[in-house]
Short mmCIF file of C-alpha atoms and ligand atoms in Angstrom, two decimals:
data_model
loop_
_atom_site.label_atom_id
_atom_site.label_comp_id
_atom_site.label_asym_id
_atom_site.label_seq_id
_atom_site.Cartn_x
_atom_site.Cartn_y
_atom_site.Cartn_z
CA MET A 9 4.68 10.73 27.83
CA ARG A 10 1.22 9.58 26.58
CA ILE A 11 1.47 8.17 23.03
CA LEU A 12 -1.48 6.98 20.94
CA VAL A 13 -0.81 4.58 18.08
CA VAL A 14 -3.55 4.33 15.45
CA GLY A 15 -3.77 1.07 13.48
CA GLY A 16 -3.42 -2.48 14.77
CA GLY A 17 -1.55 -3.95 11.81
CA ILE A 18 2.01 -5.18 12.21
CA VAL A 19 3.55 -1.70 11.85
CA GLY A 20 1.32 -0.14 14.53
CA ALA A 21 1.74 -3.12 16.87
CA ALA A 22 5.54 -3.13 16.48
CA ALA A 23 5.74 0.60 17.15
CA ALA A 24 3.38 0.42 20.13
CA ARG A 25 5.41 -2.39 21.69
CA LEU A 26 8.71 -0.52 21.29
CA LEU A 27 7.30 2.73 22.66
CA ALA A 28 5.57 0.96 25.55
CA ALA A 29 8.98 0.09 27.02
CA ASP A 30 9.32 3.66 28.33
CA HIS A 31 6.05 5.47 27.60
CA ASP A 32 2.36 5.26 28.37
CA VAL A 33 0.96 3.81 25.13
CA LEU A 34 -2.55 3.11 23.83
CA LEU A 35 -3.01 1.15 20.58
CA LEU A 36 -6.29 1.87 18.72
CA GLU A 37 -7.75 -0.38 16.03
CA LYS A 38 -11.06 0.13 14.25
CA GLU A 39 -11.77 -3.56 13.58
CA ASP A 40 -12.74 -6.14 16.20
CA ARG A 41 -9.31 -7.79 15.93
CA LEU A 42 -5.69 -6.97 15.10
CA GLY A 43 -4.06 -7.70 11.75
CA ALA A 44 -7.42 -7.68 9.94
CA HIS A 45 -6.19 -6.11 6.70
CA GLN A 46 -2.82 -6.22 4.89
CA THR A 47 -1.09 -7.90 7.83
CA GLY A 48 -3.56 -10.80 7.77
CA HIS A 49 -3.86 -11.07 3.97
CA ASN A 50 -0.39 -11.51 2.55
CA SER A 51 2.15 -14.06 1.34
CA GLY A 52 3.78 -14.43 4.75
CA VAL A 53 7.29 -14.11 3.31
CA VAL A 54 10.16 -12.75 5.40
CA HIS A 55 12.10 -11.08 2.62
CA ALA A 56 15.90 -11.12 2.58
CA GLY A 57 16.07 -7.72 0.82
CA LEU A 58 17.15 -8.57 -2.74
CA TYR A 59 15.15 -6.06 -4.70
CA TYR A 60 15.29 -2.64 -3.11
CA ALA A 61 17.26 0.41 -4.26
CA PRO A 62 20.51 0.41 -2.24
CA ASN A 63 20.41 2.93 0.65
CA SER A 64 16.62 3.25 0.45
CA LEU A 65 14.59 2.87 3.62
CA LYS A 66 13.21 -0.36 2.16
CA ALA A 67 16.70 -1.84 1.69
CA ARG A 68 17.95 -0.81 5.13
CA LEU A 69 14.83 -1.58 7.14
CA CYS A 70 14.11 -4.88 5.38
CA ARG A 71 17.53 -6.26 6.37
CA ARG A 72 17.39 -4.98 9.92
CA GLY A 73 13.69 -5.80 10.31
CA GLY A 74 14.27 -9.37 9.13
CA ASP A 75 17.03 -9.85 11.72
CA LEU A 76 14.87 -8.36 14.50
CA LEU A 77 11.90 -10.50 13.44
CA ARG A 78 13.96 -13.71 13.54
CA ALA A 79 15.19 -12.88 17.02
CA TYR A 80 11.67 -11.95 18.18
CA CYS A 81 10.09 -15.13 16.82
CA ALA A 82 12.81 -17.24 18.45
CA GLN A 83 12.29 -15.47 21.76
CA ARG A 84 8.47 -15.79 21.63
CA ASP A 85 8.37 -19.30 20.14
CA ILE A 86 6.58 -18.18 16.97
CA PRO A 87 7.29 -20.48 14.01
CA LEU A 88 9.51 -18.87 11.35
CA VAL A 89 10.92 -21.29 8.80
CA GLU A 90 13.75 -20.55 6.36
CA LEU A 91 12.44 -22.41 3.32
CA GLY A 92 14.68 -20.45 0.96
CA LYS A 93 13.72 -18.78 -2.28
CA LEU A 94 14.62 -19.16 -5.93
CA VAL A 95 14.24 -16.26 -8.34
CA VAL A 96 13.98 -18.14 -11.63
CA ALA A 97 14.94 -16.95 -15.13
CA LEU A 98 12.64 -19.02 -17.31
CA ASP A 99 14.79 -18.64 -20.43
CA PRO A 100 18.16 -17.10 -21.41
CA SER A 101 16.50 -13.76 -22.27
CA GLU A 102 15.91 -13.21 -18.53
CA LEU A 103 19.48 -13.98 -17.41
CA ASP A 104 20.82 -10.42 -17.69
CA ALA A 105 18.03 -9.11 -15.50
CA LEU A 106 18.65 -11.99 -13.07
CA HIS A 107 22.35 -11.11 -12.79
CA ALA A 108 21.52 -7.43 -12.30
CA LEU A 109 19.20 -8.45 -9.47
CA GLY A 110 22.02 -10.53 -7.98
CA GLU A 111 24.32 -7.49 -7.98
CA ARG A 112 21.70 -5.36 -6.30
CA ALA A 113 21.14 -8.05 -3.68
CA GLN A 114 24.91 -8.16 -2.99
CA ALA A 115 24.93 -4.37 -2.64
CA ASN A 116 22.11 -4.73 -0.10
CA GLY A 117 24.17 -7.23 1.90
CA VAL A 118 21.87 -10.23 1.37
CA ARG A 119 23.62 -13.21 2.93
CA ASP A 120 24.66 -16.48 1.27
CA LEU A 121 23.17 -15.69 -2.12
CA ARG A 122 24.12 -18.07 -4.95
CA VAL A 123 23.73 -17.92 -8.71
CA LEU A 124 22.61 -21.31 -10.07
CA ASP A 125 22.48 -22.84 -13.54
CA ALA A 126 19.58 -25.03 -14.69
CA ALA A 127 20.97 -28.13 -12.93
CA GLY A 128 21.61 -26.19 -9.70
CA LEU A 129 18.06 -24.91 -9.80
CA ARG A 130 16.68 -28.43 -10.10
CA ALA A 131 18.82 -29.63 -7.21
CA ILE A 132 16.81 -27.26 -5.01
CA GLU A 133 13.39 -27.48 -6.71
CA PRO A 134 13.38 -30.79 -8.64
CA HIS A 135 10.07 -30.08 -10.39
CA ALA A 136 10.90 -26.53 -11.53
CA THR A 137 12.26 -25.50 -14.90
CA GLY A 138 14.38 -22.52 -15.94
CA ALA A 139 17.65 -21.35 -17.47
CA GLY A 140 19.11 -20.22 -14.15
CA ALA A 141 18.20 -18.87 -10.74
CA LEU A 142 19.29 -16.85 -7.75
CA HIS A 143 19.02 -18.74 -4.48
CA SER A 144 18.39 -16.86 -1.24
CA PRO A 145 18.51 -19.56 1.46
CA HIS A 146 17.44 -17.33 4.37
CA THR A 147 14.15 -16.13 2.90
CA ALA A 148 11.56 -17.45 5.35
CA VAL A 149 7.85 -17.80 6.00
CA VAL A 150 5.93 -16.70 9.08
CA ASP A 151 2.37 -15.84 10.14
CA PHE A 152 2.48 -12.02 10.36
CA ALA A 153 -0.93 -11.84 12.08
CA ALA A 154 0.38 -14.13 14.84
CA VAL A 155 3.46 -11.89 15.21
CA THR A 156 1.15 -8.85 15.43
CA ARG A 157 -0.93 -10.42 18.20
CA ALA A 158 2.24 -11.27 20.14
CA LEU A 159 3.62 -7.72 19.76
CA ALA A 160 0.33 -6.13 20.84
CA GLY A 161 0.19 -8.53 23.77
CA GLU A 162 3.15 -6.64 25.23
CA VAL A 163 1.24 -3.33 25.15
CA ARG A 164 -0.80 -2.74 28.30
CA GLU A 165 -3.67 -0.83 26.65
CA VAL A 166 -5.15 -2.02 23.34
CA ARG A 167 -8.62 -0.94 22.18
CA THR A 168 -10.28 -2.66 19.22
CA ASN A 169 -13.59 -1.42 17.71
CA SER A 170 -12.17 2.10 18.05
CA ALA A 171 -12.18 3.92 14.73
CA VAL A 172 -10.32 7.22 14.68
CA ARG A 173 -11.97 10.08 12.77
CA ARG A 174 -9.14 12.62 12.91
CA ILE A 175 -6.13 13.82 14.86
CA HIS A 176 -6.11 17.42 16.01
CA ALA A 177 -3.04 19.65 15.78
CA ASP A 178 -2.54 19.44 19.57
CA ALA A 179 -2.37 15.60 19.27
CA ALA A 180 -5.88 14.99 20.61
CA VAL A 181 -7.34 11.94 18.91
CA GLU A 182 -11.03 12.09 17.96
CA LEU A 183 -12.83 8.77 17.61
CA GLU A 184 -15.78 8.20 15.26
CA THR A 185 -18.00 8.20 18.37
CA GLY A 186 -16.93 11.80 19.09
CA GLU A 187 -14.82 10.79 22.11
CA LEU A 188 -11.60 12.84 22.42
CA LEU A 189 -8.43 11.21 23.76
CA ALA A 190 -5.59 13.48 24.88
CA ALA A 191 -2.00 12.58 23.93
CA ASP A 192 1.49 14.06 23.77
CA ARG A 193 2.36 12.24 20.55
CA VAL A 194 0.42 10.25 17.95
CA LEU A 195 1.59 7.70 15.46
CA VAL A 196 -0.69 6.87 12.54
CA CYS A 197 -0.19 3.48 10.88
CA ALA A 198 -3.53 3.17 9.10
CA GLY A 199 -2.58 1.09 6.05
CA LEU A 200 -5.27 1.31 3.38
CA GLN A 201 -6.86 4.31 5.13
CA SER A 202 -3.66 6.27 5.68
CA ASP A 203 -4.34 8.97 3.08
CA ARG A 204 -7.91 9.53 4.33
CA LEU A 205 -6.89 9.82 7.95
CA ALA A 206 -4.04 12.18 7.04
CA ARG A 207 -6.37 14.37 4.99
CA ALA A 208 -9.04 14.43 7.71
CA SER A 209 -6.28 15.61 10.06
CA GLY A 210 -5.31 18.57 7.86
CA GLN A 211 -2.37 16.91 6.08
CA PRO A 212 -1.72 17.02 2.32
CA ARG A 213 -4.15 14.88 0.30
CA GLU A 214 -1.25 13.27 -1.52
CA PRO A 215 0.27 10.83 -1.90
CA ALA A 216 -3.05 9.07 -2.33
CA ILE A 217 -3.50 5.40 -1.54
CA VAL A 218 -4.47 3.33 -4.55
CA PRO A 219 -5.58 -0.17 -3.55
CA PHE A 220 -4.24 -3.05 -5.62
CA ARG A 221 -5.98 -6.36 -5.19
CA GLY A 222 -3.98 -9.58 -5.38
CA ASP A 223 -5.70 -12.93 -5.81
CA TYR A 224 -4.13 -16.25 -4.85
CA TRP A 225 -4.66 -19.79 -6.07
CA ARG A 226 -3.83 -22.91 -4.06
CA LEU A 227 -2.27 -26.15 -5.28
CA ARG A 228 -4.45 -29.15 -4.53
CA PRO A 229 -2.97 -30.87 -1.44
CA GLU A 230 -1.91 -33.95 -3.44
CA ARG A 231 0.18 -31.70 -5.76
CA ALA A 232 1.75 -29.51 -3.05
CA HIS A 233 4.86 -31.76 -2.94
CA LEU A 234 5.88 -30.28 -6.33
CA VAL A 235 7.09 -27.09 -4.58
CA ARG A 236 9.57 -27.27 -1.70
CA GLY A 237 10.10 -23.59 -0.94
CA LEU A 238 9.46 -20.25 -2.64
CA ILE A 239 9.69 -19.72 -6.41
CA TYR A 240 9.62 -16.15 -7.75
CA PRO A 241 9.84 -14.72 -11.27
CA VAL A 242 12.45 -12.19 -12.34
CA PRO A 243 10.60 -8.97 -11.41
CA ASP A 244 8.94 -6.83 -14.08
CA PRO A 245 10.77 -3.46 -13.87
CA GLU A 246 7.55 -1.66 -14.83
CA LEU A 247 5.72 -2.82 -11.71
CA PRO A 248 6.25 -2.14 -8.00
CA PHE A 249 5.23 -5.71 -7.10
CA LEU A 250 7.46 -8.76 -7.07
CA GLY A 251 5.30 -10.78 -9.42
CA THR A 252 3.10 -13.82 -9.00
CA HIS A 253 5.05 -16.44 -7.08
CA LEU A 254 4.70 -19.91 -5.61
CA THR A 255 4.91 -19.97 -1.83
CA ARG A 256 4.97 -22.97 0.45
CA ARG A 257 3.36 -21.82 3.68
CA LEU A 258 3.83 -22.81 7.29
CA ASP A 259 0.87 -25.21 7.14
CA GLY A 260 2.25 -26.97 4.04
CA GLU A 261 -0.18 -25.38 1.57
CA VAL A 262 1.33 -23.94 -1.62
CA TRP A 263 -0.14 -20.64 -2.78
CA VAL A 264 0.24 -19.13 -6.23
CA GLY A 265 -0.14 -15.35 -6.41
CA PRO A 266 -0.80 -12.58 -5.86
CA ASN A 267 -1.63 -11.06 -9.23
CA ALA A 268 -2.35 -7.32 -9.32
CA ALA A 269 -5.46 -5.37 -10.32
CA LEU A 270 -6.89 -2.05 -9.31
CA ALA A 271 -9.25 -2.82 -6.40
CA LEU A 272 -12.75 -1.34 -6.28
CA ALA A 273 -12.92 -1.77 -2.50
CA ARG A 274 -10.14 -1.06 -0.03
CA GLU A 275 -10.96 -3.47 2.77
CA ARG A 276 -13.37 -6.06 1.35
CA TYR A 277 -12.15 -9.44 0.19
CA SER A 278 -15.06 -11.12 -1.59
CA ARG A 279 -14.57 -11.82 -5.27
CA HIS A 280 -16.66 -8.96 -6.67
CA ALA A 281 -16.24 -6.53 -3.78
CA PHE A 282 -17.30 -3.00 -4.70
CA VAL A 283 -17.52 0.04 -2.43
CA PRO A 284 -18.67 3.12 -4.38
CA ARG A 285 -16.58 5.55 -2.31
CA ASP A 286 -13.41 3.46 -2.76
CA ALA A 287 -13.96 2.84 -6.47
CA ALA A 288 -14.73 6.52 -7.14
CA ALA A 289 -11.62 7.64 -5.21
CA ALA A 290 -9.34 5.27 -7.16
CA LEU A 291 -10.80 6.08 -10.58
CA ALA A 292 -11.19 9.85 -10.09
CA PHE A 293 -7.60 10.36 -8.93
CA PRO A 294 -5.59 11.68 -11.89
CA GLY A 295 -2.55 9.68 -10.77
CA THR A 296 -4.44 6.40 -11.32
CA ARG A 297 -5.38 7.32 -14.87
CA ARG A 298 -1.81 8.41 -15.67
CA LEU A 299 -0.40 5.23 -14.15
CA LEU A 300 -2.72 3.04 -16.22
CA ALA A 301 -2.07 5.06 -19.38
CA HIS A 302 1.69 4.51 -19.02
CA HIS A 303 1.71 0.97 -17.76
CA TRP A 304 -1.39 -0.67 -19.20
CA ARG A 305 0.59 -3.47 -20.84
CA ALA A 306 2.32 -4.35 -17.58
CA ALA A 307 -1.05 -4.03 -15.83
CA VAL A 308 -2.62 -6.57 -18.18
CA ARG A 309 0.38 -8.90 -17.70
CA ALA A 310 0.12 -8.59 -13.91
CA LEU A 311 -3.60 -9.30 -13.97
CA ARG A 312 -3.32 -12.37 -16.15
CA ALA A 313 -0.40 -13.80 -14.23
CA GLY A 314 -2.34 -16.35 -12.23
CA GLU A 315 -2.46 -20.08 -12.71
CA ARG A 316 -0.42 -19.66 -15.90
CA THR A 317 2.58 -18.61 -13.82
CA ALA A 318 2.55 -21.78 -11.81
CA ILE A 319 2.46 -23.93 -14.91
CA ARG A 320 5.33 -22.07 -16.56
CA TYR A 321 7.62 -22.69 -13.58
CA ILE A 322 6.39 -26.21 -12.74
CA PRO A 323 5.53 -27.89 -16.06
CA GLU A 324 4.03 -30.97 -14.38
CA LEU A 325 1.14 -28.83 -13.14
CA THR A 326 -2.12 -28.60 -15.07
CA PRO A 327 -4.92 -26.05 -14.59
CA GLY A 328 -6.91 -28.68 -12.70
CA ASP A 329 -4.21 -28.78 -9.99
CA LEU A 330 -5.13 -25.25 -8.86
CA GLU A 331 -8.11 -24.00 -6.93
CA ARG A 332 -9.07 -20.44 -6.01
CA GLY A 333 -7.55 -19.16 -2.78
CA PRO A 334 -7.90 -15.97 -0.75
CA CYS A 335 -6.93 -12.44 -1.74
CA GLY A 336 -5.16 -9.44 -0.24
CA ILE A 337 -5.29 -5.72 -0.98
CA ARG A 338 -2.12 -3.65 -1.08
CA ALA A 339 -2.02 -0.02 0.06
CA GLN A 340 0.22 1.60 -2.55
CA ALA A 341 0.91 5.34 -2.40
CA LEU A 342 0.65 7.17 -5.70
CA GLU A 343 1.48 10.74 -6.73
CA ARG A 344 -0.83 12.87 -8.88
CA SER A 345 1.74 12.51 -11.69
CA GLY A 346 1.07 8.77 -11.81
CA THR A 347 4.39 7.95 -10.11
CA LEU A 348 4.22 5.11 -7.62
CA LEU A 349 6.03 5.90 -4.40
CA ASP A 350 8.61 3.17 -4.22
CA ASP A 351 10.09 3.72 -0.77
CA PHE A 352 8.49 3.73 2.66
CA ALA A 353 7.22 7.23 3.46
CA LEU A 354 6.94 8.64 6.99
CA ALA A 355 5.84 12.25 7.50
CA ARG A 356 6.01 14.24 10.72
CA ALA A 357 3.62 17.10 11.48
CA GLY A 358 4.36 18.55 14.94
CA PRO A 359 3.52 15.89 17.53
CA VAL A 360 2.10 13.47 14.95
CA VAL A 361 3.91 11.07 12.61
CA PHE A 362 1.96 9.64 9.67
CA VAL A 363 3.06 6.47 7.88
CA ARG A 364 2.07 7.38 4.31
CA ASN A 365 3.49 4.38 2.44
CA ALA A 366 4.30 1.00 3.96
CA PRO A 367 3.86 -1.58 1.21
CA SER A 368 5.80 -4.86 0.95
CA PRO A 369 8.27 -5.60 2.56
CA ALA A 370 6.82 -3.58 5.46
CA ALA A 371 5.64 -6.69 7.29
CA THR A 372 9.21 -8.06 7.21
CA ALA A 373 10.59 -4.63 8.13
CA ALA A 374 8.00 -3.73 10.80
CA LEU A 375 10.28 -4.00 13.85
CA ALA A 376 12.86 -1.77 12.14
CA ILE A 377 10.19 0.68 10.92
CA ALA A 378 9.17 0.90 14.58
CA GLU A 379 12.72 1.98 15.50
CA GLU A 380 12.66 4.60 12.75
CA LEU A 381 9.28 5.91 13.96
CA TYR A 382 10.59 6.02 17.53
CA GLU A 383 13.45 8.27 16.40
CA ARG A 384 11.13 10.53 14.41
CA LEU A 385 8.69 10.91 17.32
CA ARG A 386 11.53 12.18 19.49
C1 FAD B 9 -1.29 -9.49 -1.19
C2 FAD B 9 -0.16 -8.98 -0.31
C3 FAD B 9 1.00 -9.73 -0.16
C4 FAD B 9 2.06 -9.25 0.63
N1 FAD B 9 3.12 -10.05 0.89
C5 FAD B 9 4.07 -9.64 1.77
C6 FAD B 9 5.13 -10.50 2.15
O1 FAD B 9 5.17 -11.66 1.76
N2 FAD B 9 6.09 -10.02 2.99
C7 FAD B 9 6.04 -8.74 3.48
O2 FAD B 9 6.95 -8.34 4.21
N3 FAD B 9 5.03 -7.90 3.15
C8 FAD B 9 4.03 -8.34 2.35
N4 FAD B 9 2.97 -7.52 2.05
C9 FAD B 9 2.94 -6.18 2.62
C10 FAD B 9 2.52 -6.19 4.09
O3 FAD B 9 1.40 -7.03 4.30
C11 FAD B 9 2.20 -4.75 4.50
O4 FAD B 9 3.25 -3.92 4.08
C12 FAD B 9 2.05 -4.63 6.03
O5 FAD B 9 1.13 -5.59 6.51
C13 FAD B 9 1.61 -3.23 6.38
O6 FAD B 9 1.27 -3.21 7.74
P1 FAD B 9 0.44 -1.99 8.33
O7 FAD B 9 0.36 -2.20 9.79
O8 FAD B 9 1.05 -0.73 7.82
O9 FAD B 9 -0.99 -2.06 7.59
P2 FAD B 9 -2.28 -2.94 7.89
O10 FAD B 9 -1.95 -4.34 8.22
O11 FAD B 9 -3.20 -2.73 6.75
O12 FAD B 9 -2.87 -2.28 9.20
C14 FAD B 9 -3.47 -1.02 9.24
C15 FAD B 9 -4.51 -1.06 10.34
O13 FAD B 9 -5.01 0.24 10.57
C16 FAD B 9 -6.38 0.12 10.89
N5 FAD B 9 -7.03 1.41 10.66
C17 FAD B 9 -7.20 2.04 9.47
N6 FAD B 9 -7.86 3.19 9.64
C18 FAD B 9 -8.12 3.29 10.97
C19 FAD B 9 -8.81 4.26 11.74
N7 FAD B 9 -9.37 5.35 11.18
N8 FAD B 9 -8.91 4.07 13.08
C20 FAD B 9 -8.36 2.96 13.66
N9 FAD B 9 -7.72 2.00 12.96
C21 FAD B 9 -7.60 2.16 11.62
C22 FAD B 9 -6.85 -0.97 9.93
O14 FAD B 9 -8.10 -1.52 10.33
C23 FAD B 9 -5.71 -1.94 9.96
O15 FAD B 9 -5.86 -2.94 10.94
C24 FAD B 9 1.92 -7.98 1.27
C25 FAD B 9 0.74 -7.25 1.12
C26 FAD B 9 -0.30 -7.75 0.38
C27 FAD B 9 -1.60 -6.99 0.33
#
């Protein structure tokens, strides 16, 4: 069977590699390299699966995907380091929410989780402060773009610089150049463009993708020793994101971020990036306005949570210890009602399967999402 996979991020690459074991697969990517968007602009955290609604796709595929990813990285000699993560309650008012998160994590089968008091917290992160914490020792860091390149390296045919315009009902794939490629099945994993490509292919316009930009800061190298692993806040129940966190990365840098703000460009990363078509789409969509009307306080909190976060968790830090870092843009699916789609969303239309929502932890879960897509394509 001839299968075309659209999108060379980690989800597309993982699916293409799995399908290539017994099918004739071509992976198409519009950029000149793989992993150019979300996959190459993220925190690099292999999540253990604490947060997700039990029995959701996110909960199930994050656990399984994390296990598959560990095995894959070991097999391919790709560095994956279990630095461990603390979710920190800054003061006693956050302890109830912390314990509720611990119960959810147990229900999701997260391994070796421990609840710590203030002294236990400091035994793991000596420079951090807080009233208590959850410790997830198997949370890890990895370079998801490197994983993506390795996965795609196992697919015989990969074409970059190949933007897809639409997919026809008979599974023919039309490129922006007008070239038509015949296929028996098509898998669309287009990240920030997934709603546009679905719509151009005759699928429902919604859920729409609303891009949320996340900026990072970096600790100055001489202050990086203040953070040993990963330090996360207790999540804000009003937001779909995990909150601004401190992340030690594979190269020893410590990043603080990402915050969250409506992005005015889907795939541009400069500080004041603005693409009229992207900005107009985000602002004109009624769902965006309803979301902001309901959650504006949380939105302001998420936007302002930058350097201040780092200093609240590590009191020895001062603003001068942080410098601006890179940014990433999340593809978050949103309904017209203003409801954020929490779970992964995969939609089949005849011979085509569209990934309509694959936000965090989709990089962690990618190898398990690939299995799910494989089943749905059959
Ligand atoms: C700031 C940030 C932090 C995050 N942190 C984490 C984390 O720590 N851990 C985690 O598990 N997840 C994290 N995520 C989420 C994770 O990065 C994404 O869920 C994951 O990368 C999604 O992969 P993807 O392949 O679906 O999308 P993408 O990586 O965006 O790939 C989609 C690809 O499709 C291509 N494409 C689009 N349209 C077309 C077209 N018409 N023709 C051809 N190609 C096309 C794009 O160019 C792109 O390469 C984070 C995300 C962000 C933005």
